Structures are given as structure tokens and as C-alpha cells.
CSV table of C-alpha atoms and ligand atoms in Angstrom, one decimal:
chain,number,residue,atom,x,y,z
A,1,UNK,CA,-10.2,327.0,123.4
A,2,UNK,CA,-12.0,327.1,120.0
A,3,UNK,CA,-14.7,324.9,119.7
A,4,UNK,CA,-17.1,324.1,116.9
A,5,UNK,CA,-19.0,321.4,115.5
A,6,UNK,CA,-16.6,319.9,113.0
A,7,UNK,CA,-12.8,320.4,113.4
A,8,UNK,CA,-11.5,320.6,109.8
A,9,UNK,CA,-7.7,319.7,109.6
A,10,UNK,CA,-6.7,321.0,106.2
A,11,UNK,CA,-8.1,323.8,103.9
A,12,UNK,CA,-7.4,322.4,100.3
A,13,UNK,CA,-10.8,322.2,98.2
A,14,UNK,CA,-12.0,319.2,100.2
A,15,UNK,CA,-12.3,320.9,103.7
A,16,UNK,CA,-13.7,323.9,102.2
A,17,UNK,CA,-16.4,321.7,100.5
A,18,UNK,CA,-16.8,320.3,103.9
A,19,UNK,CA,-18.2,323.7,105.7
A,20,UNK,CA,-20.2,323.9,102.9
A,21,UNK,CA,-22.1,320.9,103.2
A,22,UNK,CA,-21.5,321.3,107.1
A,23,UNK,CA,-23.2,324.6,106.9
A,24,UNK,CA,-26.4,323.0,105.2
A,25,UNK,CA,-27.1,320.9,108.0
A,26,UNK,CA,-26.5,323.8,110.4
A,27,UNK,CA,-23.1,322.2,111.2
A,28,UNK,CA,-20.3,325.1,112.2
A,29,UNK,CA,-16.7,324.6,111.0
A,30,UNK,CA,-13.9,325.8,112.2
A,31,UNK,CA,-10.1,325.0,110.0
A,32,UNK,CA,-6.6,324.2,110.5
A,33,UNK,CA,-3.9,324.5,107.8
A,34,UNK,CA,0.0,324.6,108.3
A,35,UNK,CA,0.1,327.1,105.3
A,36,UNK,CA,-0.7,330.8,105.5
A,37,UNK,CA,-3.5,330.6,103.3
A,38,UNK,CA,-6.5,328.6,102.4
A,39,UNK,CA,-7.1,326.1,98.8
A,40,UNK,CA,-4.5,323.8,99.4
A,41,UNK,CA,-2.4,322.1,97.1
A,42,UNK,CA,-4.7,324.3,94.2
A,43,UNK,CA,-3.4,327.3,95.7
A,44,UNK,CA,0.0,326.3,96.8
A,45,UNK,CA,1.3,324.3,94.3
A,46,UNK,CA,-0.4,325.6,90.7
A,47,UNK,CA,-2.4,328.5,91.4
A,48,UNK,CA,-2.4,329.3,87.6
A,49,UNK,CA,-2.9,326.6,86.2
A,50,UNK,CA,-6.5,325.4,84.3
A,51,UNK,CA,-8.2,322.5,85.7
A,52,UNK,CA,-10.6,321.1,83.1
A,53,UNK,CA,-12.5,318.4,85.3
A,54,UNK,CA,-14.5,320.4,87.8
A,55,UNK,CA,-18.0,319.9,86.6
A,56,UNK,CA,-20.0,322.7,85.1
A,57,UNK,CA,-17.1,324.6,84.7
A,58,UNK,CA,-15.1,323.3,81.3
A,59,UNK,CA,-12.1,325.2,82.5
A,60,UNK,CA,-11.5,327.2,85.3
A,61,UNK,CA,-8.2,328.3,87.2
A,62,UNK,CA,-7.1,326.6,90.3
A,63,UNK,CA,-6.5,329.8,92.5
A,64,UNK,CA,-10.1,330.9,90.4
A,65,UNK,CA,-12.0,327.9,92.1
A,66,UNK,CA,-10.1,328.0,95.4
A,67,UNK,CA,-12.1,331.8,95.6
A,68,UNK,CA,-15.1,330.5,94.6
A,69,UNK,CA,-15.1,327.8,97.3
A,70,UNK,CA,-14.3,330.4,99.8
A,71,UNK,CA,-17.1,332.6,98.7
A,72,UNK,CA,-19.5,329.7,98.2
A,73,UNK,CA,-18.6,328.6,102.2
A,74,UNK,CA,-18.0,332.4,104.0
A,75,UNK,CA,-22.1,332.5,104.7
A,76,UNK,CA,-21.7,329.8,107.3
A,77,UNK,CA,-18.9,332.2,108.7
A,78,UNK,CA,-15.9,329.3,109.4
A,79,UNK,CA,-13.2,329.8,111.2
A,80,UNK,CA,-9.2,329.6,110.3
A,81,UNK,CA,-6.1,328.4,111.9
A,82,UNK,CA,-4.1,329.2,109.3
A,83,UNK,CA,-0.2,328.8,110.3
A,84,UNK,CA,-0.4,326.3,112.5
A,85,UNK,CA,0.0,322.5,112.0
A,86,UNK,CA,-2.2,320.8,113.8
A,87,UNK,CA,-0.3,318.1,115.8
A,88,UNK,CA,-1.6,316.0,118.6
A,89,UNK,CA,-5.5,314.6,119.7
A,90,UNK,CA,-7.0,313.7,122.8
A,91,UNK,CA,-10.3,312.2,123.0
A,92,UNK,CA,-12.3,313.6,125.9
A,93,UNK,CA,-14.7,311.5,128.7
A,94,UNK,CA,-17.5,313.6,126.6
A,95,UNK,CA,-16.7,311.8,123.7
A,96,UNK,CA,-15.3,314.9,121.9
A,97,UNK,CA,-11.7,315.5,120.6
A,98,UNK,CA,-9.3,318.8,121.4
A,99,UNK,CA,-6.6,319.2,118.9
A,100,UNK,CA,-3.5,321.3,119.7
A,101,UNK,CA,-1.5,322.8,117.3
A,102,UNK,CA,2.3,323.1,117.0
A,103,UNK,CA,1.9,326.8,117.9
A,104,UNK,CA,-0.2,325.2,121.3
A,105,UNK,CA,-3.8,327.0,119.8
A,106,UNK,CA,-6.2,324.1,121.4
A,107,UNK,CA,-9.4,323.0,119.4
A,108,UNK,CA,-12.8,321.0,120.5
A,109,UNK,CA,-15.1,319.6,118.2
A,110,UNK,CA,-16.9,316.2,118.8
A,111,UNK,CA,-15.9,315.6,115.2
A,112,UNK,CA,-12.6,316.0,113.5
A,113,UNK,CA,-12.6,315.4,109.4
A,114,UNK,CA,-8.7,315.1,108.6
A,115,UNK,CA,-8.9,316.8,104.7
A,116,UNK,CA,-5.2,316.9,104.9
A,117,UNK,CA,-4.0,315.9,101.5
A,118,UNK,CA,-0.6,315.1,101.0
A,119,UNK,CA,0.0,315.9,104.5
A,120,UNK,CA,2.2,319.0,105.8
A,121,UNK,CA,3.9,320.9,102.7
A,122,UNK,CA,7.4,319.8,102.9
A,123,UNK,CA,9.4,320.2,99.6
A,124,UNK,CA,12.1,318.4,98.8
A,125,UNK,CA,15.5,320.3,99.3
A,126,UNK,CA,18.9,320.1,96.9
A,127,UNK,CA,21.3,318.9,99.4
A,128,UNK,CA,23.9,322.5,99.3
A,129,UNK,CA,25.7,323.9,102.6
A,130,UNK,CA,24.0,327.5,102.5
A,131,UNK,CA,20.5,326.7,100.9
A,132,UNK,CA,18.6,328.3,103.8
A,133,UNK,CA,20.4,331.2,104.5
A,134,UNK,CA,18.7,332.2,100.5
A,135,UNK,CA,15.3,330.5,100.9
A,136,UNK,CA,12.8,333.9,99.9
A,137,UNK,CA,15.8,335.5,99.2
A,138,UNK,CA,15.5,334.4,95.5
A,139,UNK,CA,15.5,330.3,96.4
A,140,UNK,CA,11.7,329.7,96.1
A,141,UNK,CA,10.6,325.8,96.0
A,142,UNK,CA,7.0,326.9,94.9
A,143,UNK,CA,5.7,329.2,92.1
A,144,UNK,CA,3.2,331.3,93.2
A,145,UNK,CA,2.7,333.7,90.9
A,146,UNK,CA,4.4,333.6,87.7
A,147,UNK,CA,4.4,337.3,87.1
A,148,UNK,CA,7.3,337.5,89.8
A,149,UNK,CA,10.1,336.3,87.6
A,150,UNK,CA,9.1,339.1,85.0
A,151,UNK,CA,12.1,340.4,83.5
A,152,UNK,CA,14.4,338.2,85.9
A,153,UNK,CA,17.0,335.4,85.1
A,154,UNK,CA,15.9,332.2,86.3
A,155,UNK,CA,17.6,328.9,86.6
A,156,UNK,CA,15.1,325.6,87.5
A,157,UNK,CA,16.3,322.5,88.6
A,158,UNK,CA,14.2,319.3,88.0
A,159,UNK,CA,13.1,316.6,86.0
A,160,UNK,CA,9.6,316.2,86.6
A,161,UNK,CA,6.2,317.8,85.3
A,162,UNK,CA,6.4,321.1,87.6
A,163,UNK,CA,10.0,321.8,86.2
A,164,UNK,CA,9.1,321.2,82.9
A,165,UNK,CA,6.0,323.3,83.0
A,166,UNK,CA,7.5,325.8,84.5
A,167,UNK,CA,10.3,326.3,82.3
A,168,UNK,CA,7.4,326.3,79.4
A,169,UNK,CA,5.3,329.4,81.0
A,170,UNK,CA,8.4,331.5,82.2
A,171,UNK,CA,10.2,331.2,79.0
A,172,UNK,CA,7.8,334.3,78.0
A,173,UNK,CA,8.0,335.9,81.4
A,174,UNK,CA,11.8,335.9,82.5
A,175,UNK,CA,14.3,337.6,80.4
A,176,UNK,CA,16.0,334.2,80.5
A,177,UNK,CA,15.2,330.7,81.6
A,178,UNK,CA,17.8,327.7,82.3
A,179,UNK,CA,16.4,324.3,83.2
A,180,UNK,CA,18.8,322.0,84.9
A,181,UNK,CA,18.8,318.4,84.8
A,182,UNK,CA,20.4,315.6,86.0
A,183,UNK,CA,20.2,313.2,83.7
A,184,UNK,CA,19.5,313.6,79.6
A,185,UNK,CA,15.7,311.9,80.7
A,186,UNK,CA,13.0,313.5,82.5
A,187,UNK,CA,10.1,312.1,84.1
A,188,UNK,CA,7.7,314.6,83.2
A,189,UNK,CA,4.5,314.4,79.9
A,190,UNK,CA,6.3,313.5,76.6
A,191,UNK,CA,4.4,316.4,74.8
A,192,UNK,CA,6.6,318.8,77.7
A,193,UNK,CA,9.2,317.2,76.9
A,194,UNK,CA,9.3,318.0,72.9
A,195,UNK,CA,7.8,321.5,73.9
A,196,UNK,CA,11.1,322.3,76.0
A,197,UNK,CA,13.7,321.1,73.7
A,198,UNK,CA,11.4,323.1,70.5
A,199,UNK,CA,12.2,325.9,73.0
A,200,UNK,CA,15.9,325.1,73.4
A,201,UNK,CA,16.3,324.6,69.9
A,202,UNK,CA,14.4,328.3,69.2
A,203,UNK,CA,16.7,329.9,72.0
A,204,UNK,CA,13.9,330.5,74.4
A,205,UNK,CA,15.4,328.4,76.8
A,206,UNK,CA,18.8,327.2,77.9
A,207,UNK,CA,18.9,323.0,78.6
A,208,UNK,CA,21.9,322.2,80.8
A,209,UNK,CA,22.2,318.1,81.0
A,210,UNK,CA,22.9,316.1,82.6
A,211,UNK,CA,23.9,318.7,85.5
A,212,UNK,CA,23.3,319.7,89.0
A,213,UNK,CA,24.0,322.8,90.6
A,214,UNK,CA,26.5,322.3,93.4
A,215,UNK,CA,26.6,325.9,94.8
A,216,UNK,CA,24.1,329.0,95.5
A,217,UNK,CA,26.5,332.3,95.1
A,218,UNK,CA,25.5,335.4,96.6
A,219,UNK,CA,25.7,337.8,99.6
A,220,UNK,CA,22.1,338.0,101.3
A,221,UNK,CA,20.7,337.1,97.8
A,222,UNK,CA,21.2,334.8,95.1
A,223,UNK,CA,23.7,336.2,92.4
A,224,UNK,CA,24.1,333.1,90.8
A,225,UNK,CA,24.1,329.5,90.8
A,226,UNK,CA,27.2,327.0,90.3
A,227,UNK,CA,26.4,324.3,87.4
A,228,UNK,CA,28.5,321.1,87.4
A,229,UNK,CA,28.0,319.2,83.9
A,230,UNK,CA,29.3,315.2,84.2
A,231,UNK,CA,32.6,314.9,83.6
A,232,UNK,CA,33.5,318.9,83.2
A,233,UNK,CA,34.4,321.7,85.2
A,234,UNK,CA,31.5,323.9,87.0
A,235,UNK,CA,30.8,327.1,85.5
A,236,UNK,CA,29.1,330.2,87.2
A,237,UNK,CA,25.4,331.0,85.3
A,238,UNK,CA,24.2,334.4,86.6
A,239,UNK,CA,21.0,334.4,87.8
A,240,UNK,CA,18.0,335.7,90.2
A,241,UNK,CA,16.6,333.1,90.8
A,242,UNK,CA,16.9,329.5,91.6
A,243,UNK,CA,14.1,327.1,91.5
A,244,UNK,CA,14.4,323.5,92.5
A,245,UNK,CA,11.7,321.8,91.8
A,246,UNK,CA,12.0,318.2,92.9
A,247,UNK,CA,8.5,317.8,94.1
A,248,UNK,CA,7.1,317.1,97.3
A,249,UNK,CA,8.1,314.3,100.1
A,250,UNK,CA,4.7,312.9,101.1
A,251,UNK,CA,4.7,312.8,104.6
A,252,UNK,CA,1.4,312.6,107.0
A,253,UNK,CA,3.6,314.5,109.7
A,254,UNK,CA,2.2,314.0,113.1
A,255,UNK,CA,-1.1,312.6,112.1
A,256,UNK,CA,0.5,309.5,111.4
A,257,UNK,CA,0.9,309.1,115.2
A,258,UNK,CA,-2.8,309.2,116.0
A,259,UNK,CA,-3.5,306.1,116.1
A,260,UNK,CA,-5.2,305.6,112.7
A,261,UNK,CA,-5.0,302.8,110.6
A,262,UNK,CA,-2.4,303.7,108.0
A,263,UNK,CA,-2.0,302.5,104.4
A,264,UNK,CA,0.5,303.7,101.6
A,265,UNK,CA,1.3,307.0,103.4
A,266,UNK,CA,-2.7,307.6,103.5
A,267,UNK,CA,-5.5,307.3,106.2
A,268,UNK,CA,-8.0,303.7,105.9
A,269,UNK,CA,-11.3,304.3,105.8
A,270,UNK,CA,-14.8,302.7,105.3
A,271,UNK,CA,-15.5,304.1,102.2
A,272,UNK,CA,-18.9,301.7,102.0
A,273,UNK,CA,-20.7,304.2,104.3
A,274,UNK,CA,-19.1,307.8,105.8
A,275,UNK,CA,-15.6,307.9,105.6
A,276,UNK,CA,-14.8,307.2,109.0
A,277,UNK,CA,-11.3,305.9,110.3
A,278,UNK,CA,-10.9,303.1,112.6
A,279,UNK,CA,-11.1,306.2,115.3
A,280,UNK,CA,-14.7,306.5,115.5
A,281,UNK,CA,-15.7,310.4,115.7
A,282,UNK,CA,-12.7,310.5,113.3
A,283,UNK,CA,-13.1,310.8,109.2
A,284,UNK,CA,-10.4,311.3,106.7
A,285,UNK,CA,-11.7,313.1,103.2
A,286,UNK,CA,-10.1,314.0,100.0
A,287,UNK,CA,-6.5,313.1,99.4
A,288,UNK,CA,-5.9,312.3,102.6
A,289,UNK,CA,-7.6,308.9,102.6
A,290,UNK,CA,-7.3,305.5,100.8
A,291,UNK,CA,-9.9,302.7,99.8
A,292,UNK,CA,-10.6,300.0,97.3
A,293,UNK,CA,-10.7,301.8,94.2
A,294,UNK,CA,-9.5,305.5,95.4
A,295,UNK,CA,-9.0,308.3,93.4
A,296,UNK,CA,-7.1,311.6,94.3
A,297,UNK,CA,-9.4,314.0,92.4
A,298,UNK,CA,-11.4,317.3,93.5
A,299,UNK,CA,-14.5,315.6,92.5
A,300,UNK,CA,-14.3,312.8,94.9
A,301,UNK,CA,-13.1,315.2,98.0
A,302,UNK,CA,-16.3,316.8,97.4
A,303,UNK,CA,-18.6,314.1,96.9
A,304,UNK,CA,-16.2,312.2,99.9
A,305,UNK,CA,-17.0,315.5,102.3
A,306,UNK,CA,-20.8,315.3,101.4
A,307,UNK,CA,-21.3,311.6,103.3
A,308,UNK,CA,-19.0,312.6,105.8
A,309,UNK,CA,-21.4,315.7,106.7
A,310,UNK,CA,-24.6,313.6,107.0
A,311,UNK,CA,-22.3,311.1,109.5
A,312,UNK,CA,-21.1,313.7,111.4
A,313,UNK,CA,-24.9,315.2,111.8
A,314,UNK,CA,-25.4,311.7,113.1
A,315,UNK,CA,-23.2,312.2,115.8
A,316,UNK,CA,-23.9,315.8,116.8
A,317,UNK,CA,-27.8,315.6,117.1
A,318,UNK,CA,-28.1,311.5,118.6
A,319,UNK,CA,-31.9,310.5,117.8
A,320,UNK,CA,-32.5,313.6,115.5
A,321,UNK,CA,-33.3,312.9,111.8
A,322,UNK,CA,-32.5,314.8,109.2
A,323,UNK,CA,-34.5,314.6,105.7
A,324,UNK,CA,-32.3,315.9,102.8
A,325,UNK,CA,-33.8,318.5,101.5
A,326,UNK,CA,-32.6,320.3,97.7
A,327,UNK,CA,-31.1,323.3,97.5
A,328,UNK,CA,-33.1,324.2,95.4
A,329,UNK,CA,-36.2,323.7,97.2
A,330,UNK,CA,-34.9,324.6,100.7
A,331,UNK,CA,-33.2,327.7,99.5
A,332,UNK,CA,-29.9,328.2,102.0
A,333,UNK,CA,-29.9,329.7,105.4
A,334,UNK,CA,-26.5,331.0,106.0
A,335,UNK,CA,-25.1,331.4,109.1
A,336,UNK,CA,-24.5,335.2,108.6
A,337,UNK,CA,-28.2,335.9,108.3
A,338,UNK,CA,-28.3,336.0,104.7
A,339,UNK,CA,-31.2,333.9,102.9
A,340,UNK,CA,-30.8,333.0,99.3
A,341,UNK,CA,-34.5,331.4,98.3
A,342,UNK,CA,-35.4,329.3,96.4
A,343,UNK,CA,-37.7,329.8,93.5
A,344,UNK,CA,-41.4,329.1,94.2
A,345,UNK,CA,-42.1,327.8,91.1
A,346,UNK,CA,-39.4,324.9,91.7
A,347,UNK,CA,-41.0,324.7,95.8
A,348,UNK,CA,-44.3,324.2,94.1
A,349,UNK,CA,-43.4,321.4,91.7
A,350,UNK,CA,-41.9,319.5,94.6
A,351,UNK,CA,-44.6,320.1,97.2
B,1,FAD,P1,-5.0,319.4,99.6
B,1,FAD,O1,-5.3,320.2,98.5
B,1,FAD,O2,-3.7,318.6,99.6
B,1,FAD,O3,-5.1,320.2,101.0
B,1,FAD,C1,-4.7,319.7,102.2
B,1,FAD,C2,-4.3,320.8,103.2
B,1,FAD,O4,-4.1,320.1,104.4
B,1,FAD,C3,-3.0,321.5,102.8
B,1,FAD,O5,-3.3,322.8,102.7
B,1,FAD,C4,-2.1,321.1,104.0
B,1,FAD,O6,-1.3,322.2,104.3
B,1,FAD,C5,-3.1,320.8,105.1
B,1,FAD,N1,-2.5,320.0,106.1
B,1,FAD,C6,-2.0,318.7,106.0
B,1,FAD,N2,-1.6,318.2,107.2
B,1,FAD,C7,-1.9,319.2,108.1
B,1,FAD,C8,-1.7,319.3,109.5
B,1,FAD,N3,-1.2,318.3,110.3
B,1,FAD,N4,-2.1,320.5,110.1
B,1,FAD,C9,-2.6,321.5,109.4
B,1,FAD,N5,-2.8,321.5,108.1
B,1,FAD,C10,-2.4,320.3,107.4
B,1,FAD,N6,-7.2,317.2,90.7
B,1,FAD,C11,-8.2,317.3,89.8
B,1,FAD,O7,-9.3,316.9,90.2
B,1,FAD,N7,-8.1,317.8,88.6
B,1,FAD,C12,-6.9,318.3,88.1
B,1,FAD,O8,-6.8,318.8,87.0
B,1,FAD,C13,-5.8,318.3,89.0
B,1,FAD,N8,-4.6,318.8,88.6
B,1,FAD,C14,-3.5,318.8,89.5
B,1,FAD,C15,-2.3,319.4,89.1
B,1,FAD,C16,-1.2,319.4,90.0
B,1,FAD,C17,0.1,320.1,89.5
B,1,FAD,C18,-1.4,318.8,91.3
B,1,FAD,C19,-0.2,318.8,92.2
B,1,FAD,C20,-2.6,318.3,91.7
B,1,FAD,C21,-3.7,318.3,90.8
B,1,FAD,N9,-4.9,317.7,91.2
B,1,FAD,C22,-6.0,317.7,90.3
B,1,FAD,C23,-5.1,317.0,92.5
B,1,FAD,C24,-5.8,318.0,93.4
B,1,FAD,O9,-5.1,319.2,93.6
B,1,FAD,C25,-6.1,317.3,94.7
B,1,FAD,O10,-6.9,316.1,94.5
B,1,FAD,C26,-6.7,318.2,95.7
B,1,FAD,O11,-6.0,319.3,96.0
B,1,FAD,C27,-7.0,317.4,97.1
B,1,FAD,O12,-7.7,318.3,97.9
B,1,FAD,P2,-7.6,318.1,99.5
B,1,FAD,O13,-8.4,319.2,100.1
B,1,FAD,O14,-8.0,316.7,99.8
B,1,FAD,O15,-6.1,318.2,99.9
């Protein structure tokens, strides 16, 4: 059994903010996350990418600020499930929870904070016979790192921001990109739009509409991909790689059956106070949640995570106050036995 004070289900930017916060109020953390590694959708989905709304840093890389929460949070030592979706609760007689996971690794906490964002990762898939049989065997649903189709033939499938985007970066990384469509719309930003077909029209990048790809050919690995145009016979494009990117299917996987008041695919919670769910003991941070006036942003997971942290102190240490204290002026203990002071200039002003 792994027990802590706050069970964190979900490692995007939000639970890491959590320990963080957690850590300040001498709160241990431990995390779950059904992906092999921490940052969540920042380090799953676009990893390269800039974000521009972080504050105090006017751009900064999403895999960049996924490290930086990690390095901010390691001094109050958390610990990671990584791997492992966490799947049922069961409140104990003690008050406290124990959540299993799908790989049966039990967790007590007398707090759980769901940070689970858009739930388990579960992209969607292009309905072909053999899809499976090439999935990391050059079908990928993700980009992880863009360097990877160096030099390689790629063929995209989408109609949405991520396929667009995509097909914009890689057309200077593969040795040749084709974006498939099927229709002669897309969903995705106008100005990504224009950008692909100024693209098509230089020959950077090859625009088959409206399409589909109807077969994967290959022996182990993908050779090439079959494209059906409306109305024509398919042809055979050669190819490494094949990318569909038809985003995610939202789903709150097992959560959903935990007896939380649910809402639009999210988690209800009293936003007026903590961020608690109907379950009390329970909170829901981050994506993950929904309220008058919501919005899915890193900012508010952070700021969302802070009140949880002084609820959850609450219920950890009945009767005991706690008077916040700056940073600045308190200087931060971390759990590892490091000490990073605070100036005494700043400690004088305040006292
Ligand atoms: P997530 O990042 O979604 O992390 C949740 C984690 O929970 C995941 O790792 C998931 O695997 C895990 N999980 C879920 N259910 C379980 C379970 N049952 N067991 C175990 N693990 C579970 N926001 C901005 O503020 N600025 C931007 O510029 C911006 N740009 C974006 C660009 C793109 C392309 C996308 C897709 C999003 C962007 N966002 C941006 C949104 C931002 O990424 C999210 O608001 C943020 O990631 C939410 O963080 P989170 O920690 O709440 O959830």
C-alpha cells in the first residue's frame, strides 16, 4: 500500500502544481498517471510547441515548463505511478480513500485531488482491419518529437488544428509530407489553413482532398498507405509513416463511475470555496472540473490546485491553523532537506 497525504490522480501541469503547493504546507504527494511519463497533455500532445500565456514567462515550450514544474516540485520528493490508470475508490471507516489501479497498485490518502484532464488518453482510431498490428511500427497517433520524421516520408490524416500544424512544422523536417483530408474543408485556424495550401502551391507539401486512406500496406512496418479520392480509384502513396490525427475522444474512463456529480464529460465542483466534489474528501482541479464560468487554462489549474491545498490542510490537521505565510518571507523547506531562504532584508520589512 502506498500512502500519502494527498493522492494526486493525474500528472499534467495541474497535479504537479498541486505537490507544490502541497509541499508548502508540509503536505506529501504521491501521483498516478495512465501515461509513462509526467506533464500531461503539455507533454503528450505538443511538447514543442510555445505557450505564450504562462505568466512571467512571455514564451516558453510546453515540454520546457513541464521540466520546470518537475524541478520546481522534486524537493518535496513526490511519488509516481506512472503506467497505471487509476480505476476504482473505496472510502474507508477512517474517513480515508484507497485507490487501486488497473495494474491492482493500491493507494491511501485521506485526500484524493482528481487533476485528470481530459481523462485517460484515448485517441481516436481510423476504422482499417490491420491498424494495430502497425501502431509504433510507423502508425503513431501522437507527435512526440518532431525530429523523428527527419528525412522520412510522412502521410497525415486529419482535418483539424493538430493535422494542420503538423503538416506546417514537418514540411521542413520530412523529405516529404502528404496531408489527407476528407473533405475540401478543415476545421482547423484559417491562417493554417492559407499556410498549408501556400505550401501546397510551393511544393512543400502534397494536399490529397477530399480522401481517406482505406488501407495500411506493409509487412511488420508501414510501406505505404492506400489513398481513395471521391469518386476515383485508390492509389498506393509510399510512405514511413502514417499519422492520423483525428484528435482525442474525451472520456473520464472509470472515474465517471465514482459516484461524482458529472456535467458535460467533466467533474462539478464548488468553485465558491475549495474545489471539492459532491464526494467530500474528494476535489477535482484543472481540466478535469467544470463551474459557472470555467476555463480550461494552465493558469486556472494552478490557481484551482492552490485553494484546493489549504482545503485539504483542513482536513489533514482537524483544529490546526495555518497562517499563510510568503514565500518570500518564509523561505521553503523542502522535504529533501534542502532550505532555500529567504532574504533578510524582505523578512525584515515584513516583521
Ligand atoms: P492534463 O494536462 O490533461 O493532465 C491530466 C493527466 O491525467 C493526463 O496525463 C492523464 O493521463 C491523467 N489521467 C486522467 N485520468 C486518469 C486516470 N483514471 N488514471 C491515471 N491518470 C489519469 N493551455 C494554456 O493555458 N495555454 C495554451 O497556450 C494552451 N495550448 C494548448 C495547445 C494544445 C494543442 C492543447 C491540446 C492544449 C492547450 N492548452 C493550453 C490546454 C492545457 O494543455 C490544459 O489546460 C492543461 O494541460 C490542463 O492540465 P491538467 O493537469 O488539468 O490536465
Amino acid at each position: 500500500m502506498i500512502t500519502s497525504d494527498i493522492l494526486i490522480i493525474g500528472a499534467g501541469p495541474t497535479g504537479l502544481f498541486t505537490v507544490f503547493e502541497a509541499g508548502l504546507l508540509k503536505l506529501k504527494c504521491h501521483l498516478i498517471d495512465a501515461l509513462p511519463q509526467p506533464g500531461g497533455q503539455c507533454s503528450e500532445l505538443y511538447p514543442k510547441k510555445p505557450i505564450y500565456d504562462i505568466p512571467a514567462y512571455p514564451e516558453i515550450l510546453a515540454g520546457d515548463l513541464t521540466d520546470k514544474l518537475i524541478d520546481q516540485c522534486k524537493q518535496f520528493e513526490p511519488g509516481f505511478t506512472l503506467g497505471e490508470r487509476a480505476e476504482t475508490i473505496e472510502k474507508q471507516k477512517d474517513d480515508s480513500f484507497i485507490v487501486t489501479t488497473n495494474k491492482g497498485t493500491k493507494h491511501q490518502a485521506k485526500v484524493v485531488a482528481i487533476a485528470g484532464g481530459l481523462g485517460s488518453f484515448e485517441p481516436r482510431k481510423p476504422l482499417l482491419d490491420n491498424i494495430i498490428s502497425f501502431e509504433d511500427n510507423g502508425v503513431e497517433y501522437i507527435i512526440k518529437d518532431p525530429e523523428f520524421y527527419r528525412d522520412k516520408k510522412v502521410v497525415i490524416a486529419g482535418g483539424g488544428d493538430s493535422a494542420l500544424d503538423w503538416s506546417i512544422f514537418l514540411a521542413d523536417v520530412a523529405s516529404s509530407i502528404t496531408l489527407v483530408h476528407r473533405r475540401n474543408e478543415f476545421r482547423g485556424h484559417l491562417d493554417s489553413v492559407d499556410k498549408v495550401q501556400e505550401l501546397k502551391d510551393a511544393g512543400k507539401i502534397n494536399l490529397i482532398t477530399p480522401a481517406e486512406i482505406t488501407a495500411i500496406i506493409g509487412n511488420g512496418k508501414v510501406d505505404g498507405v492506400e489513398v481513395t479520392k471521391k469518386g476515383e480509384s485508390p492509389l498506393v502513396l509510399e510512405t514511413d509513416h502514417f499519422i492520423p490525427l483525428f484528435g482525442l475522444s474525451p472520456k473520464l474512463g472509470p472515474i465517471a463511475n465514482w459516484g461524482l456529480e458529472i456535467e458535460k464529460n467533466a467533474i462539478k465542483v464548488d468553485n465558491s470555496l475549495d474545489y471539492q466534489t459532491n464526494i467530500p474528501g474528494i476535489f477535482a482541479i484543472g481540466d478535469v472540473n467544470i463551474y459557472p464560468g470555467k476555463l480550461k487554462l494552465i493558469l486556472c489549474g494552478f490557481h484551482e490546485a492552490t485553494l484546493m491545498c489549504q482545503a485539504a490542510y483542513k482536513i489533514i490537521n482537524p483544529g490546526k491553523r495555518y497562517v499563510l505565510k510568503y514565500t518570500t518571507v518564509s523561505g521553503v523547506d523542502g522535504f529533501d532537506g534542502t532550505r532555500k531562504e529567504a532574504p533578510k532584508a524582505v523578512v525584515k520589512a515584513i516583521d
